[in-house]
Coordinates of C-alpha atoms in Angstrom, one line a residue:
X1 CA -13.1 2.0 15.1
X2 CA -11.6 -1.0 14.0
X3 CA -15.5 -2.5 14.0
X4 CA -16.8 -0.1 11.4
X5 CA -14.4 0.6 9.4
X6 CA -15.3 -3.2 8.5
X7 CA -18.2 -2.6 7.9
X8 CA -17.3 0.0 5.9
X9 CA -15.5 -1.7 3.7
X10 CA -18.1 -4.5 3.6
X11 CA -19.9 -2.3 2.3
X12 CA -18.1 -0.8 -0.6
X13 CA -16.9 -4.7 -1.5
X14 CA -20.3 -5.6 -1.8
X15 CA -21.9 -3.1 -3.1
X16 CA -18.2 -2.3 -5.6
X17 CA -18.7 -5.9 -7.0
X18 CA -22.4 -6.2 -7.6
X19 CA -22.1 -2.8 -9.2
X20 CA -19.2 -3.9 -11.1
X21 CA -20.5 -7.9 -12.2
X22 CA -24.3 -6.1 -13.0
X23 CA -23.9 -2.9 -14.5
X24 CA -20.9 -2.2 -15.4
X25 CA -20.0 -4.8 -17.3
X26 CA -22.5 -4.7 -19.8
X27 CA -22.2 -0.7 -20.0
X28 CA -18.5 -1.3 -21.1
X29 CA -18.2 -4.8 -21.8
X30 CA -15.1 -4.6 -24.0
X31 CA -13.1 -4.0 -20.7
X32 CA -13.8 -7.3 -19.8
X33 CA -13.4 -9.1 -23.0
X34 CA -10.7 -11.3 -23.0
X35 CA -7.2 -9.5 -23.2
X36 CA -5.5 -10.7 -26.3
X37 CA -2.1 -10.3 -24.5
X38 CA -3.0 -12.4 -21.5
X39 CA -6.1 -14.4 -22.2
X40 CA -7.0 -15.6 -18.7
X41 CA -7.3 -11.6 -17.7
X42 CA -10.1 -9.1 -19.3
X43 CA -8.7 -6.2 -20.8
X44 CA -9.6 -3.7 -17.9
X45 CA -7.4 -6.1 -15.5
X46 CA -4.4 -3.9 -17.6
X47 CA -5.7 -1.4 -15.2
X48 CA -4.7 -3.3 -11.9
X49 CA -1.4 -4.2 -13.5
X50 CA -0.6 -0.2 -14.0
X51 CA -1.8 0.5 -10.5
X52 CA 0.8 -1.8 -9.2
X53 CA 3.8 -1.0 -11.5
X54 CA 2.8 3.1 -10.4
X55 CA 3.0 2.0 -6.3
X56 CA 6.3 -0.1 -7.3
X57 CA 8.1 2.7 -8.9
X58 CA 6.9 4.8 -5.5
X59 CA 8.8 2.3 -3.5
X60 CA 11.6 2.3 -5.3
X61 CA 12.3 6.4 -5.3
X62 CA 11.3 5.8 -1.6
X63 CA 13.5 3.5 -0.3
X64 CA 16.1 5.7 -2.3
X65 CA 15.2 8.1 0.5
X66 CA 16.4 6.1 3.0
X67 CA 19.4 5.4 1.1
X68 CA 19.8 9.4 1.5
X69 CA 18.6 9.7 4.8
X70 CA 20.6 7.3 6.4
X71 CA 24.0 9.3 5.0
X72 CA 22.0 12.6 5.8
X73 CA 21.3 12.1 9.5
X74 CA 25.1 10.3 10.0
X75 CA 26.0 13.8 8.9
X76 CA 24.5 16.2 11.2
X77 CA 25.0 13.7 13.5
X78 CA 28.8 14.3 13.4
X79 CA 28.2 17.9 13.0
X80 CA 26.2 18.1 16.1
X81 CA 29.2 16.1 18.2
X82 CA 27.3 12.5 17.8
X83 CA 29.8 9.9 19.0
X84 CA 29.2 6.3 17.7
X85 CA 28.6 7.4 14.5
X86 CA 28.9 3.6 13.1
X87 CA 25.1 3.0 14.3
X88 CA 23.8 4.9 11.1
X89 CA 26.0 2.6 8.9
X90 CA 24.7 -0.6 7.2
X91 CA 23.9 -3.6 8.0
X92 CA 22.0 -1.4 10.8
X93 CA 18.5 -1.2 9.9
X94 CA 17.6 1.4 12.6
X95 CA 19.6 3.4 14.4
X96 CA 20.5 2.7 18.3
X97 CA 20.1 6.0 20.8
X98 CA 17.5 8.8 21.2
X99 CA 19.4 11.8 19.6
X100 CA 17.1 14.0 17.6
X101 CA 18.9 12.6 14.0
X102 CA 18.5 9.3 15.4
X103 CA 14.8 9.4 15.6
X104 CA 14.5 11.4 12.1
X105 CA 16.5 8.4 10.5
X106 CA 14.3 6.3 12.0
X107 CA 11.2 7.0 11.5
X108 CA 12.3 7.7 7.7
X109 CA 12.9 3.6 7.9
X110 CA 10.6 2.4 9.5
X111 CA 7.6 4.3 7.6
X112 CA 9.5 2.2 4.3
X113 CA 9.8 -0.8 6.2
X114 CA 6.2 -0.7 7.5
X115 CA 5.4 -0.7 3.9
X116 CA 7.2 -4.2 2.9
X117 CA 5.6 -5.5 5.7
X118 CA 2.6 -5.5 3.9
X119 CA 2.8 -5.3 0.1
X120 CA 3.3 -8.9 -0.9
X121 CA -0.4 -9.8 0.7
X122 CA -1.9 -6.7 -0.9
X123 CA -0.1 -7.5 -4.0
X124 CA -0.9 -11.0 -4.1
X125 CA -4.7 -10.3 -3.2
X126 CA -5.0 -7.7 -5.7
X127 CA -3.5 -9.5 -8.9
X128 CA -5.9 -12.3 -7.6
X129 CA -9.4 -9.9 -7.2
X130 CA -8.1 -8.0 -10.2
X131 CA -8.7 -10.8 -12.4
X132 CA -12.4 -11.0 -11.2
X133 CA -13.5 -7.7 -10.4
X134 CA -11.0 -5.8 -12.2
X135 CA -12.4 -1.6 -11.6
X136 CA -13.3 -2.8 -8.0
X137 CA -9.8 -3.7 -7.6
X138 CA -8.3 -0.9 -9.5
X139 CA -10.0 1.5 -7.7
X140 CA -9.5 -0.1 -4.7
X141 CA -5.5 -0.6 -5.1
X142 CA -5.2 3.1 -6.0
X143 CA -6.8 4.2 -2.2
X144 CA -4.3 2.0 -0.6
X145 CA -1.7 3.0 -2.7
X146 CA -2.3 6.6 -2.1
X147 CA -3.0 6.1 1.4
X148 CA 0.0 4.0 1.7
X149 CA 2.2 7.1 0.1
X150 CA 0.4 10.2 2.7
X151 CA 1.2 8.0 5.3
X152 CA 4.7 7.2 5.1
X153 CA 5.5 10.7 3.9
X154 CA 3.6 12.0 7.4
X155 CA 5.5 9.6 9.1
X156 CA 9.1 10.2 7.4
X157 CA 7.9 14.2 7.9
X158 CA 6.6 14.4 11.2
X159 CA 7.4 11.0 13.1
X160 CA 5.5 8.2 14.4
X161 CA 3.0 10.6 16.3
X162 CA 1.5 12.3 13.1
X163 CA 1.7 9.7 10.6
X164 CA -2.3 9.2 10.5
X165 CA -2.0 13.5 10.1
X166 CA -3.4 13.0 6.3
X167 CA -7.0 12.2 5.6
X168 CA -5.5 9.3 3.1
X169 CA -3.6 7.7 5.6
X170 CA -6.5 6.0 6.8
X171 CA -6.5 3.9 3.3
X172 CA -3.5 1.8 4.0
X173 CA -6.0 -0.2 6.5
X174 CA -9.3 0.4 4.7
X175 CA -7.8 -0.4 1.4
X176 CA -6.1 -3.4 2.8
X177 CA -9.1 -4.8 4.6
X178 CA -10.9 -4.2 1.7
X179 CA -9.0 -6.1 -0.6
X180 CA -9.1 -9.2 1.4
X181 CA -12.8 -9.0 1.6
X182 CA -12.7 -9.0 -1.8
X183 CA -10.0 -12.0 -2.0
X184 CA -12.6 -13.8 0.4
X185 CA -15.8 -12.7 -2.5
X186 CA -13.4 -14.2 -5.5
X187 CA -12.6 -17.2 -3.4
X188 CA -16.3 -17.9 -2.6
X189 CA -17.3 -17.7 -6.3
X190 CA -14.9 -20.0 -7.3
X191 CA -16.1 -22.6 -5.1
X192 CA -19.4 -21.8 -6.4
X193 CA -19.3 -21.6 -9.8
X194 CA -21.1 -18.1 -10.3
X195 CA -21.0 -14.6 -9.1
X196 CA -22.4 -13.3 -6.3

């Protein structure tokens, strides 16, 4: 699996950026005119930023969730006849024991922290590909981003077992493998001195 999908996204990198450098480029090239706001970025590279401010706002109203959850679960915890009822308190990121609000509280965290895990690389990477193949990138950032929101909504939902229940969820790899293709293309044209 993990063999084609990269090749998949090989594929879509290459063929994404030569589409985007060739064609599309000179079929919209005011989208990659200089942006008069931020002059080392072409205009369409407003595109990437939007992407990113949409997936930050995401996190945000979903780490609120856990904020929720975490008083939520202590709750029917007590209702239930939970002893111990400290372990949902902070500075506890997860909660110790096996009790069926435990787990729900759980997997409500971790699907957020999985999530931080990862989003300064694909952050990073994408600010950096968006300022050279700025539609591949946007287009790219949004599949992860999507895929990164099915998947921890399975996984708060449904638990660890069903997280990759969505057809997006498969994104928040693709996407991410993706994007550091592309950091590797940008990288290599650099050094070069001309697009590939």
């Amino acid at each position: 699996m993990a063999s084609t999908m990269l090749l998949k996204s090989l594929g879509f990198v290459v063929a994404s950026s030569v589409s985007e450098n060739m064609f599309v480029k000179d079929f919209v090239p005011s989208l990659y005119q200089p942006s008069p706001v931020l002059s080392v970025a072409p205009r369409a590279f407003g595109l990437v930023v939007m992407v990113l401010t949409g997936f930050s706002m995401w996190m945000l109203a979903f780490g609120m969730e856990v904020g929720k959850a975490r008083g939520k679960y202590k709750e029917l915890a007590e209702k239930d006849g939970e002893k111990d009822l400290e372990r949902y308190e902070y500075p506890n990121l997860y909660v110790s024991g096996t009790s069926k609000h435990a787990k729900a509280f759980n997997a409500t965290q971790r699907a957020h922290q999985h999530v931080l895990e990862v989003i300064t690389q694909m952050y990073v990477a994408t600010i950096i590909c968006g300022l050279v193949y700025p539609l591949t990138t946007c287009i790219t950032a949004f599949l992860w981003a999507n895929g990164r929101s099915a998947w921890s909504n399975k996984y708060k939902d449904e638990g660890a077992e069903n997280r990759y229940g969505h057809a997006m969820s498969i994104w928040i790899w693709q996407g991410l493998i993706m994007m550091y293709l592309l950091s590797f293309l940008v990288g290599f044209n650099l050094i070069a001195g001309h697009f590939f």
